[in-house]
Coordinates of C-alpha atoms and ligand atoms in Angstrom, one line a residue:
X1 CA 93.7 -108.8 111.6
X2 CA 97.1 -109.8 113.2
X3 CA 97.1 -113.4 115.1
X4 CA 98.9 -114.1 118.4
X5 CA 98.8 -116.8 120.9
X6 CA 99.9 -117.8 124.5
X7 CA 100.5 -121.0 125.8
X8 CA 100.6 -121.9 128.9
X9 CA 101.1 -124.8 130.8
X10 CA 101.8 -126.0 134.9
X11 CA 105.0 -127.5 134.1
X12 CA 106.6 -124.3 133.4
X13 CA 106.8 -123.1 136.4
X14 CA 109.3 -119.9 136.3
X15 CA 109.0 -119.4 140.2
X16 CA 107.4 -118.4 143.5
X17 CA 105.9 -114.1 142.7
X18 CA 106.3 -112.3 145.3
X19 CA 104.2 -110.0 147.5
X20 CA 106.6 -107.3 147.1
X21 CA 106.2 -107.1 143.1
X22 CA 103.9 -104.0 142.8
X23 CA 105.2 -101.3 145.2
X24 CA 105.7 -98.0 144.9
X25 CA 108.7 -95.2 144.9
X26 CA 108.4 -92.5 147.0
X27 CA 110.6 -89.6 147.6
X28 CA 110.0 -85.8 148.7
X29 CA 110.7 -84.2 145.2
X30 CA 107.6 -82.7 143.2
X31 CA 104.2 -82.8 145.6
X32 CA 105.3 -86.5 146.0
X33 CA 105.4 -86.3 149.9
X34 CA 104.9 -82.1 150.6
X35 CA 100.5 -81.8 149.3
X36 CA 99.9 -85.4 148.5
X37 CA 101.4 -86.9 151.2
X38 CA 101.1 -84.4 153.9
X39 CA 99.2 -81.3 153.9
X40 CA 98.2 -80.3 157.6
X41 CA 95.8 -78.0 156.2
X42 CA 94.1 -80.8 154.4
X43 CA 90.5 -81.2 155.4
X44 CA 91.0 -84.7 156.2
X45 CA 94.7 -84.1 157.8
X46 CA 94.9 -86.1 160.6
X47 CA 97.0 -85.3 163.7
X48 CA 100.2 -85.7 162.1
X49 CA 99.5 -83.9 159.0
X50 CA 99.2 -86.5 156.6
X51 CA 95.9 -86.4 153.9
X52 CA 93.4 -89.0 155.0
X53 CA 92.2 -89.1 151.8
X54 CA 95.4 -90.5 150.7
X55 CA 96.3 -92.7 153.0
X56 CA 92.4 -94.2 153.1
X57 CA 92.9 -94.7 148.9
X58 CA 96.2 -96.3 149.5
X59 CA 95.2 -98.4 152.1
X60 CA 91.9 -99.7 150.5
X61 CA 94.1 -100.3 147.0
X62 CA 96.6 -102.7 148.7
X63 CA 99.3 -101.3 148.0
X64 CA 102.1 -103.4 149.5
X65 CA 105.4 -101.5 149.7
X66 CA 107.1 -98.7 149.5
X67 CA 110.6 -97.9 148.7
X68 CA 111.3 -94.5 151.3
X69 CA 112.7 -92.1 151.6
X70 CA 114.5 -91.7 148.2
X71 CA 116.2 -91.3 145.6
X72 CA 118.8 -88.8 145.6
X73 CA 117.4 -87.1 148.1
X74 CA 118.8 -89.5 150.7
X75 CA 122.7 -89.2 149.9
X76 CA 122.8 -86.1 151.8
X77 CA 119.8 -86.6 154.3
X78 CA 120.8 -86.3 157.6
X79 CA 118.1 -88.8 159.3
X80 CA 119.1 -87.6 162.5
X81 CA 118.3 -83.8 161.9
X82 CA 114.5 -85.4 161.6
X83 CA 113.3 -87.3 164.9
X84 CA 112.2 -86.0 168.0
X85 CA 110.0 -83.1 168.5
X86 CA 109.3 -81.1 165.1
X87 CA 110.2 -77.5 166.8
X88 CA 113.6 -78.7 167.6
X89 CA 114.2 -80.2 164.1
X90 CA 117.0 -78.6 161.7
X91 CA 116.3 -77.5 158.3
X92 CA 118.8 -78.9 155.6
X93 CA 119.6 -78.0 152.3
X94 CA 118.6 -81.1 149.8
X95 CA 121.6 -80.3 147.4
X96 CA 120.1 -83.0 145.4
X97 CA 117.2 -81.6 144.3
X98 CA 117.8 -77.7 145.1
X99 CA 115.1 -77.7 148.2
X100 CA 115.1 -76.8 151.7
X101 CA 114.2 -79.4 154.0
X102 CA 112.4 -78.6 156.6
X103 CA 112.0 -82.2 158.1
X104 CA 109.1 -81.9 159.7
X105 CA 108.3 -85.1 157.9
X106 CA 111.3 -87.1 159.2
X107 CA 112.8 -90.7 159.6
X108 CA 109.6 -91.9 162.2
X109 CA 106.8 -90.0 159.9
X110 CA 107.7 -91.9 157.0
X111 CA 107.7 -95.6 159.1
X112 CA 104.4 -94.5 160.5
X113 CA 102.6 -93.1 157.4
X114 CA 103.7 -96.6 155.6
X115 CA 102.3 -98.0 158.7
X116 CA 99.0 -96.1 158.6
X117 CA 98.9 -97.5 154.9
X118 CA 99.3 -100.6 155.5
X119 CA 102.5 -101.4 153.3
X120 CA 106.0 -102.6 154.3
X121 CA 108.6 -99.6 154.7
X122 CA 111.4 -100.6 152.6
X123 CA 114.5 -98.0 153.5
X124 CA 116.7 -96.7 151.9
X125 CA 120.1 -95.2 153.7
X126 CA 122.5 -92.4 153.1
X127 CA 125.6 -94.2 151.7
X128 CA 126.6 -90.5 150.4
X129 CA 127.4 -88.8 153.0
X130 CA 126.3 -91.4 155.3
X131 CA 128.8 -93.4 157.4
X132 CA 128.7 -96.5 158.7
X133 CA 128.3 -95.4 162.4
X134 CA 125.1 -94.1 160.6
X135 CA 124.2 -97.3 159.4
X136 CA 123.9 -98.8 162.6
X137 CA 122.4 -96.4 164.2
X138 CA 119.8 -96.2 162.2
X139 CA 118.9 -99.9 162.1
X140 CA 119.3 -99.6 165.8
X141 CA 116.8 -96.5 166.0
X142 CA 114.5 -98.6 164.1
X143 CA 114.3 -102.5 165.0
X144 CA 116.5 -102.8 168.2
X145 CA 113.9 -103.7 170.9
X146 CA 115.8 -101.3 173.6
X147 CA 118.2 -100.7 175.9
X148 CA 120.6 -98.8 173.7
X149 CA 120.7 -95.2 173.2
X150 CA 118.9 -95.1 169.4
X151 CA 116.3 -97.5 170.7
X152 CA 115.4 -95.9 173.5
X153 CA 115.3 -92.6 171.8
X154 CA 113.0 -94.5 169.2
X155 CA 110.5 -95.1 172.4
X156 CA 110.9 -91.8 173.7
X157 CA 109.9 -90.6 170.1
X158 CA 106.8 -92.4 170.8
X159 CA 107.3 -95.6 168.9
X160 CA 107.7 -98.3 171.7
X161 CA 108.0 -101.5 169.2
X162 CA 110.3 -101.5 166.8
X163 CA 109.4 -101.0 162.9
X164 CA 111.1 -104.2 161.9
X165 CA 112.2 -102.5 158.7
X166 CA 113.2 -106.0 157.1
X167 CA 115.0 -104.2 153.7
X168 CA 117.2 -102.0 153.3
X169 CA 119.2 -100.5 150.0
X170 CA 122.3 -99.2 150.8
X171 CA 122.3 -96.0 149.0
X172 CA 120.9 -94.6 146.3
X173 CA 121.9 -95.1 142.8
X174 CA 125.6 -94.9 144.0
X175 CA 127.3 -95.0 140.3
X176 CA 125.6 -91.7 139.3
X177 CA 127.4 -88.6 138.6
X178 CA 124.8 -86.6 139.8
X179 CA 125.0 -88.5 143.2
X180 CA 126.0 -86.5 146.0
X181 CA 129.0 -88.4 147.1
X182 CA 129.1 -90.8 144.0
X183 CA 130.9 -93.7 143.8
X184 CA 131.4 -93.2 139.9
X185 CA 135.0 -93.4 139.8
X186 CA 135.0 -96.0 142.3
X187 CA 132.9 -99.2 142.0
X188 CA 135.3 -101.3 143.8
X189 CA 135.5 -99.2 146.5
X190 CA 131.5 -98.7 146.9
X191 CA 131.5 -102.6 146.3
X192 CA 134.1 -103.2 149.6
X193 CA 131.5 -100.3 151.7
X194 CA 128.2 -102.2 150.6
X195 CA 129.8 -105.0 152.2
X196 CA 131.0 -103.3 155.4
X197 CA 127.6 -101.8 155.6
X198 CA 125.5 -104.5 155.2
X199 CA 127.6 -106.7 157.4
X200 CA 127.4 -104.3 160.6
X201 CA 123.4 -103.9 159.8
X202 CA 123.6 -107.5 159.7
X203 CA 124.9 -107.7 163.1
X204 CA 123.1 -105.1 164.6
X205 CA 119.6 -107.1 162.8
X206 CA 120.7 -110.4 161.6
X207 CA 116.9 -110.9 160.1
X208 CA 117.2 -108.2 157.6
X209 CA 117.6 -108.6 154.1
X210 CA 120.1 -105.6 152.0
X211 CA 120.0 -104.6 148.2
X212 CA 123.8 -103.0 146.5
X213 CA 123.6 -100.7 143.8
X214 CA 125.0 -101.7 140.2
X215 CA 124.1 -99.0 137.3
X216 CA 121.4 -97.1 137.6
X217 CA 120.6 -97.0 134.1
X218 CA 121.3 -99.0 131.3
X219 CA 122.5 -96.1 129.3
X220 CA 125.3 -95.4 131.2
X221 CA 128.7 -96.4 129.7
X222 CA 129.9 -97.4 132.7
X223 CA 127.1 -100.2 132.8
X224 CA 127.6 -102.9 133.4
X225 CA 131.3 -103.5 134.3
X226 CA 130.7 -100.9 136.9
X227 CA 128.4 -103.5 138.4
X228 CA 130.7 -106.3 138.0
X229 CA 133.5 -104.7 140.3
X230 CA 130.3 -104.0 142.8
X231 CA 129.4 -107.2 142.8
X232 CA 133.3 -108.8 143.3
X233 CA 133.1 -107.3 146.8
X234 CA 130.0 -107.6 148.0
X235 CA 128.5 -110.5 146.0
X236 CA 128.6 -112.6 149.4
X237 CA 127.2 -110.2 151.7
X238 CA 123.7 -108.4 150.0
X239 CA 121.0 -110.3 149.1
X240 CA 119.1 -108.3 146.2
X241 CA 120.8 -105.4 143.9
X242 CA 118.8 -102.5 143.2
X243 CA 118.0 -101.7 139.6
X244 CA 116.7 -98.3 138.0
X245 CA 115.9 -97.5 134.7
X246 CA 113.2 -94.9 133.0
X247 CA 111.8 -95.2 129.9
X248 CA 111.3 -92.6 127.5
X249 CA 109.0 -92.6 124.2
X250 CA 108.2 -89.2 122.3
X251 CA 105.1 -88.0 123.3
X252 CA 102.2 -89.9 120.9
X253 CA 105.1 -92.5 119.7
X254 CA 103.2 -95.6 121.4
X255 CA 105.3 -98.4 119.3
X256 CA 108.3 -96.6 121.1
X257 CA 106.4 -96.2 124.4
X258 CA 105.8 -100.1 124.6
X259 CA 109.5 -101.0 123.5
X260 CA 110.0 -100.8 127.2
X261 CA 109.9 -103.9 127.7
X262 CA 112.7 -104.5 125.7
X263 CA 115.1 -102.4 127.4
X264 CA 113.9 -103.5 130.5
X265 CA 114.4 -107.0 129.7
X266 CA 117.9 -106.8 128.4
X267 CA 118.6 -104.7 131.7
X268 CA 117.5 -107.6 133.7
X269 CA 118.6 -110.9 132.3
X270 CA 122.1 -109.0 132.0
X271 CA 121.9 -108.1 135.6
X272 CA 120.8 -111.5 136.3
X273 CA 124.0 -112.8 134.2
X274 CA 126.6 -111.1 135.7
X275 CA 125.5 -112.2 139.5
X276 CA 125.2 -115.5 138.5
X277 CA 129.0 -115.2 136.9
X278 CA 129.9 -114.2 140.8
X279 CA 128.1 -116.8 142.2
X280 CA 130.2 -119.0 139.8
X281 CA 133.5 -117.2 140.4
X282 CA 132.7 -117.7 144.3
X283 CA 131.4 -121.2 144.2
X284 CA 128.5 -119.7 146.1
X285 CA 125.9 -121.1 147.5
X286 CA 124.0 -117.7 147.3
X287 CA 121.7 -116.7 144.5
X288 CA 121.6 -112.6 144.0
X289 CA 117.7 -111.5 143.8
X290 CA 116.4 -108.3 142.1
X291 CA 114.6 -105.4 142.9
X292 CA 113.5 -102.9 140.1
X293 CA 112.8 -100.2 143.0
X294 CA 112.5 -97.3 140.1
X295 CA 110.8 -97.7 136.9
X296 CA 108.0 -95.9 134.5
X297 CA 107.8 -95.9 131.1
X298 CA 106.5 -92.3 130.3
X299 CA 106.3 -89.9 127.1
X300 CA 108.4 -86.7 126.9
X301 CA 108.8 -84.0 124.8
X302 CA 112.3 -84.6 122.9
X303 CA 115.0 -81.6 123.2
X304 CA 118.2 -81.3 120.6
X305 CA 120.2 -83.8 121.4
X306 CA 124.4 -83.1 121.1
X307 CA 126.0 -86.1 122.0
X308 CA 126.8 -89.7 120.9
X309 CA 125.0 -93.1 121.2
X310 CA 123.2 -94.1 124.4
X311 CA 124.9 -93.1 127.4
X312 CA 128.1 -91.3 126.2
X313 CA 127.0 -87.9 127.8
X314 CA 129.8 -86.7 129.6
X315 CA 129.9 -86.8 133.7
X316 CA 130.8 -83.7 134.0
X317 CA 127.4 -82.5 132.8
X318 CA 126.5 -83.2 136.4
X319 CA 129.1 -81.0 137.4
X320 CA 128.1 -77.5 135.9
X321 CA 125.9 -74.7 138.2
X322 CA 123.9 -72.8 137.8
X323 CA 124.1 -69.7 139.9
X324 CA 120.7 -68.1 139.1
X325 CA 119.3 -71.5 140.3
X326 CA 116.8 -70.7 142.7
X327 CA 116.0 -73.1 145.9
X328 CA 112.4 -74.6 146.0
X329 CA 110.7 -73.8 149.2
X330 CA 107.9 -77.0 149.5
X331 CA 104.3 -75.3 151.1
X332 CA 102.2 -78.4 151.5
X333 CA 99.2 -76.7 150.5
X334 CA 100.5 -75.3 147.4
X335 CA 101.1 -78.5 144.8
X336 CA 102.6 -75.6 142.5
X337 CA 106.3 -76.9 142.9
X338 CA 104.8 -80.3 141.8
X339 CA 107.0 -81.7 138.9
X340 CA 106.0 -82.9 136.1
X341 CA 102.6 -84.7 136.5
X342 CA 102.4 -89.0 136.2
X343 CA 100.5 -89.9 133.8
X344 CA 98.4 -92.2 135.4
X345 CA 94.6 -91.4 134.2
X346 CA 95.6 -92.8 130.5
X347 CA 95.1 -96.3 129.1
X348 CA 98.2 -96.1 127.0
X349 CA 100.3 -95.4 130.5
X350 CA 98.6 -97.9 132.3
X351 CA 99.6 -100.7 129.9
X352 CA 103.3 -99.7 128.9
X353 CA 103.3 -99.9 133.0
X354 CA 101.7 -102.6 133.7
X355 CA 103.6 -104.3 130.7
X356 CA 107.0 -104.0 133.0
X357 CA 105.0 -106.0 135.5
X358 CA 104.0 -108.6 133.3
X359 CA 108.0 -108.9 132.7
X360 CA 108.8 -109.1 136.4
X361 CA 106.1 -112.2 136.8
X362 CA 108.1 -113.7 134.0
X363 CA 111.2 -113.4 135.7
X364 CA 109.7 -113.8 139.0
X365 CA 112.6 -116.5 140.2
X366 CA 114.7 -113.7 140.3
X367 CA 113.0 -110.7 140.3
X368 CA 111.9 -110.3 143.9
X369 CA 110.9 -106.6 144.5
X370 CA 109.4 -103.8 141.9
X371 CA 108.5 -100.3 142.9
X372 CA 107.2 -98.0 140.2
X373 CA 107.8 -94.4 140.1
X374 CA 104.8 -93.1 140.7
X375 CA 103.3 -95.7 141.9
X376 CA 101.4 -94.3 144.7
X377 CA 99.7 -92.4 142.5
X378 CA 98.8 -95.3 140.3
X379 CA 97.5 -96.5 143.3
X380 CA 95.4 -93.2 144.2
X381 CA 95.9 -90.7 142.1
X382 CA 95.7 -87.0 143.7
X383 CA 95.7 -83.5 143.4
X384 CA 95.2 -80.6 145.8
X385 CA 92.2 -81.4 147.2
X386 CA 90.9 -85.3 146.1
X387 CA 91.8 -88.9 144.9
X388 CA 90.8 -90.9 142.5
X389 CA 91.0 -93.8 140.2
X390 CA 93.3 -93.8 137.3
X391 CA 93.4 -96.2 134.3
X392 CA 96.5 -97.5 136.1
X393 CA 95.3 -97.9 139.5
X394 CA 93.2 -100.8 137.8
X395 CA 95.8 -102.5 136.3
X396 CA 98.3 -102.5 139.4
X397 CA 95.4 -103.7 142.1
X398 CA 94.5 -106.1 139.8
X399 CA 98.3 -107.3 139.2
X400 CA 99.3 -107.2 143.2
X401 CA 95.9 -109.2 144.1
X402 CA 95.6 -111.8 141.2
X403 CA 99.1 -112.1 141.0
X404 CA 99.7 -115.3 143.6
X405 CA 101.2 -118.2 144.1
X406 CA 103.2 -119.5 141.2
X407 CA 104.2 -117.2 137.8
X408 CA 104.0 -119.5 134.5
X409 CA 105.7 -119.0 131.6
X410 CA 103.7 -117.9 128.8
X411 CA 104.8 -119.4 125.5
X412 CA 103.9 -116.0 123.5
X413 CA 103.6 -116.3 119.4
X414 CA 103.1 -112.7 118.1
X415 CA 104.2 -110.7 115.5
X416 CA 106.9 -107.9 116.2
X417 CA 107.7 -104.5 115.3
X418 CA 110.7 -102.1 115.0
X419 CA 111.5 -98.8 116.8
X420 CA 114.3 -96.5 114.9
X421 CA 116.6 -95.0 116.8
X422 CA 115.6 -91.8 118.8
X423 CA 116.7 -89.2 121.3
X424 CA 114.7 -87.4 124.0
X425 CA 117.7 -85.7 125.0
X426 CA 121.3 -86.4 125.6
X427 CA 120.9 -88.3 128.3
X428 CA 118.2 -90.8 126.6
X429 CA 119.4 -92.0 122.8
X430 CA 118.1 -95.4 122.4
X431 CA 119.3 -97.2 119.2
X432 CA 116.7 -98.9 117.1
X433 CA 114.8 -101.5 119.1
X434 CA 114.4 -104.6 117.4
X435 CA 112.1 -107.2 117.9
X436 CA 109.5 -105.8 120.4
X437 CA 106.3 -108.0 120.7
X438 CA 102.9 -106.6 120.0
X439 CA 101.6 -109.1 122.5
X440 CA 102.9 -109.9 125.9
X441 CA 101.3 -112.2 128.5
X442 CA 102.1 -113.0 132.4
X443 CA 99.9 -115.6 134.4
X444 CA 99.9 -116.6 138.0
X445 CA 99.2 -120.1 139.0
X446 CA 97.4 -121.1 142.7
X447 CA 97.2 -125.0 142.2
X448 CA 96.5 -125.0 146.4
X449 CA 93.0 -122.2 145.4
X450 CA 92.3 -123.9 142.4
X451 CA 93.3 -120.3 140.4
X452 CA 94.7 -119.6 137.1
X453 CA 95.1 -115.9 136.7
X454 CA 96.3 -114.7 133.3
X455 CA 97.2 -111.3 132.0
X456 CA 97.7 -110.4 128.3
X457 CA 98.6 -107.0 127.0
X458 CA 98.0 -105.8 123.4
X459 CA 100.0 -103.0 122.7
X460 CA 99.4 -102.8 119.1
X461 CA 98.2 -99.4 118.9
X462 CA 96.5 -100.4 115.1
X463 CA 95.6 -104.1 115.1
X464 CA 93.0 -105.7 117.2
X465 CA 94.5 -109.6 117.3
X466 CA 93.1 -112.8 116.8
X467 CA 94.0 -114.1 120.1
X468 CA 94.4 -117.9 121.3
X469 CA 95.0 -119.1 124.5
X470 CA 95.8 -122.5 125.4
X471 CA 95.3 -123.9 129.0
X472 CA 94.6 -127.1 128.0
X473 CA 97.9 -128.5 130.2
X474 CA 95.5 -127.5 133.0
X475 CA 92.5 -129.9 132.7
X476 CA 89.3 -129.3 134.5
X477 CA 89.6 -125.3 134.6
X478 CA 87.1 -123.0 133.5
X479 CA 86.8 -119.6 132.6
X480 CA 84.9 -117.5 135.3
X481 CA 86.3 -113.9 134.5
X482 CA 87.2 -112.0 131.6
X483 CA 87.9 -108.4 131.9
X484 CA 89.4 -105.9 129.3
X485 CA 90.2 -102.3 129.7
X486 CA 90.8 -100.8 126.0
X487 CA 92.1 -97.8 124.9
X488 CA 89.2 -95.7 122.9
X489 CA 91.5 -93.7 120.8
X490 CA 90.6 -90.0 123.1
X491 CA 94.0 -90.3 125.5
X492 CA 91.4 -88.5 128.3
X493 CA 91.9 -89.5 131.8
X494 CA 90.1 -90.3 134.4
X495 CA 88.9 -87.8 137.2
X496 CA 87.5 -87.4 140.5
X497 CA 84.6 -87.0 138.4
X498 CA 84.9 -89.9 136.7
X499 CA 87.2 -92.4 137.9
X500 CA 85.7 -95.3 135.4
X501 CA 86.1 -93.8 132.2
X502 CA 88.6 -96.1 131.8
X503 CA 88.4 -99.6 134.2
X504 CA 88.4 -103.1 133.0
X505 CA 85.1 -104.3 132.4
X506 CA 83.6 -107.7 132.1
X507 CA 83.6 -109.0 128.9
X508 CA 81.4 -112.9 127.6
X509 CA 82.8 -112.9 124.0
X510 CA 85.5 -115.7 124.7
X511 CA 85.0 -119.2 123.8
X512 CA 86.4 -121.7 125.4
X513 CA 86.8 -125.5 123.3
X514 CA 88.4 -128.2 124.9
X515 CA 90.8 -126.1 127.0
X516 CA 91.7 -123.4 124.2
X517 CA 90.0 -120.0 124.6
X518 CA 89.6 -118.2 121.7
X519 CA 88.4 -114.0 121.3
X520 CA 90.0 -110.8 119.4
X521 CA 92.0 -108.7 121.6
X522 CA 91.3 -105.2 121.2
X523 CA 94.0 -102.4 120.4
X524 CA 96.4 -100.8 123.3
X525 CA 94.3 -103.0 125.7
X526 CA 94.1 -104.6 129.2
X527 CA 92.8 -108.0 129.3
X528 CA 92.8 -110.6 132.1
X529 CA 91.4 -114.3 132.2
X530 CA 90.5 -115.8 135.3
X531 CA 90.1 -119.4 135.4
X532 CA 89.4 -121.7 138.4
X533 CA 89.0 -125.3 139.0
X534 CA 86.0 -126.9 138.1
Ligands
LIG1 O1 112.7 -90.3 140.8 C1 113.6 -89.3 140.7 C2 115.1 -89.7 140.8 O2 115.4 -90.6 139.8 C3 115.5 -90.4 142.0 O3 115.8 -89.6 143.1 C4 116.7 -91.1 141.6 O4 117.0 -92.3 142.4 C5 116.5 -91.4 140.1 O5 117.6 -90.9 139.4

């Protein structure tokens, strides 16, 4: 049996987590918002068409923010087309994603479904074809109190107090090729309009906070001196940068699945390197925050790959059509045009997930905001006609509500493993990946509640581990909790029928000597310690 062990102790302190750690993504590709989201025809459809079923899961799982209304999506949205009443609403094209968009879910039904769930709306704008008179009008639709045209259309809309939207990305992954009015060729100059942008938001709502775009991918060539000319323009004037990455592993490859967290790693602390070069270069008092607003780390069936070495697929791929392409036409009640399904019912899934979070706790000075793809339906996982628990619903209500107060910096000793290099398609060619950890900790610290919350992850898919843990820095603290969810070997998912097939259960197998806590830490598992103060 392989060994690993974590110590931890109050004196390393990494920062302050925040509350907006474990949101969600949404945007209205797939069934995302048209059948999971909003289906009038839904039994429990309330008045504006949106599930109740939904929004009742969402609500009772917590989950704190969402990152609305897109993705690429938004580059060409026209948020204007979508208030006021729904018969006098134009349908767009989404040249995006090939859709028609009928917008009879527009700018105020997103604010007020995220209201009716209970999480903070975090917006994104149209920096694409978006101008800047759009820009202020739409922070002006949405927090000015009134007396101006947008805010008294917002009242007349039905909304009397304003959202108080507090952040806002401007744009959407503005480096990509695929982008509809991308900014590839032209950091510097998306750099100068982030700056414009978020200074007239500023002035129109001086209490909100904006996020830039640098790469939206790691594997990018461009990345990350495409960020560094961003961030020479607008380093003074945002206060988070907005950071995307999806990680692929071959379907039933887990070692390659968990390397995740190696990518995502080198992605931040690079990110997290080059702002702090600007706030050098500047003599700035202002230190650049984070906000992982897209991630997953999913299998998929490899294609043939053509080209080089990660990220050296030509541009103009994104530049070819396609005229049989055929434009999706969403029904609500049919989930058909649905998109590839999350895979959130799966043990495996939930960890490699739930391992990014770990990471963000570690870098939880800097890392301020993380929405996962899918993450709504880690938090209530759907189909046509119910919801239910997923393996990874567990794992992310446990993160967001044990996760408080200060994250500590687990001293991890584990053994590691090595991924050879591997394509998925041209687009996603990772080179080998040295040095991923088979074990991987995170642990939240509430000195004020008397709470010590830690998470481990075992993502050895062959090894159970000897596992130590050392809180002995913390004195009188006991173990009250330990719970561990465990991968059984099946890769079945949970149901509506069965929503605990997989869920952490309580475990009394650890001893605890003198402040070190010893047990074995079974394969691909979940596992988290609660301590308090005696
Ligand atoms: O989640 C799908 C897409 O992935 C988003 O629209 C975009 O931001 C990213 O490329």
């Amino acid at each position: 049996m392989k060994k690993s062990k974590v110590t931890l102790h109050p004196s390393y302190v990494v920062g302050d987590i925040s509350p907006r750690l474990f949101g969600a993504f949404l945007e209205p590709i797939g069934s995302m918002v048209n059948g999971t989201m909003y289906n009038p025809k839904h039994p429990t459809a309330d008045e504006q068409g949106f599930r109740g079923d939904v929004i009742e899961g969402l609500k009772k799982a917590g989950v704190p923010a969402v990152r609305l209304p897109g993705g690429n999506f938004v580059s060409g949205w026209r948020w204007k087309d979508s208030i006021g009443p729904k018969e006098e609403r134009k349908q767009n094209l989404d040249l995006a994603w090939g859709q028609f968009i009928p917008n009879d879910v527009g700018h105020d039904e997103y604010l007020q479904w995220a209201e009716k769930i209970g999480a903070e709306a975090m917006y994104t704008i149209n920096l694409g074809t978006g101008d800047l008179n759009d820009a202020i009008d739409i922070v002006e639709y949405t927090n000015f109190p009134g007396e101006t045209y947008w805010s008294d259309l917002r009242i007349k809309n039905g909304h009397k107090d304003p959202y108080g939207v507090k952040v806002w990305y401007l744009g959407n992954e503005m480096d990509g090729p695929w982008q509809i009015a991308s900014y590839e060729k032209d950091p510097k100059g998306y750099g100068i309009l982030a700056h414009e942008v978020s200074k007239v938001m500023k002035f129109t709502d001086p209490s909100i906070e904006t996020v830039a775009c640098v790469s939206s991918c790691p594997f990018l060539s461009h990345y990350p001196d495409w960020d560094r000319k961003v961030l020479e323009e607008c380093y003074e004037s945002v206060d988070y940068i907005s950071l995307h990455h999806y990680h692929s592993a071959p379907v039933g490859d887990i070692g390659a699945l968990m390397a995740g967290v190696n990518a995502y790693e080198d992605y931040i602390r690079t990110e997290i390197a080059l702002s702090d070069y600007m706030k050098t270069k500047y003599r700035s008092k202002h230190t650049m925050m984070i906000s992982l607003d897209e991630y997953a780390s999913s299998w998929r069936e490899p294609k043939k790959a053509s080209w080089g070495l990660n990220g050296r697929l030509p541009a103009s791929t994104f530049y070819q059509f396609d005229p049989a392409k055929k434009l999706i036409h969403h029904d609500p009640d049919n989930m058909a045009a649905g998109g590839p399904p999350m895979l959130t019912g799966e043990v495996v899934s939930a960890v490699a997930n739930a391992s990014i979070g770990l990471l963000m706790l570690r870098h939880a000075d800097r890392v301020k905001i993380g929405c996962a793809t899918g993450g709504l339906s880690m938090y209530c996982a759907s189909n046509h006609d119910n919801v239910w628990k997923g393996a990874s619903y567990y794992t992310m209500t446990q993160l967001h509500e044990w996760a408080k107060g200060k994250s500590i910096m687990p001293v991890t000793e584990t053994d590691t493993y090595h991924v050879d290099s591997y394509a998925i398609d041209d687009q996603n060619q990772y080179a080998d990946i040295d040095n991923v950890p088979y074990v991987t900790a995170a642990a939240a610290y509430d000195e004020e509640k008397g709470e010590l919350n830690v998470f481990v992850i075992n993502g050895d898919w062959e090894d159970e581990h000897e596992f130590t843990l050392d809180v002995r820095g913390f004195g009188d603290y006991k173990l009250v909790e330990n719970l561990v969810m465990a991968d059984d070997g099946t890769m079945e998912r949970n149901s509506h029928g069965n929503q605990t097939l997989h869920c952490p259960r309580p475990v009394s197998d650890a001893k605890v000597e003198n402040g070190i806590l010893s047990t074995v830490l079974k394969k691909l598992s979940w596992n988290v310690f609660r301590f308090e103060k005696n």
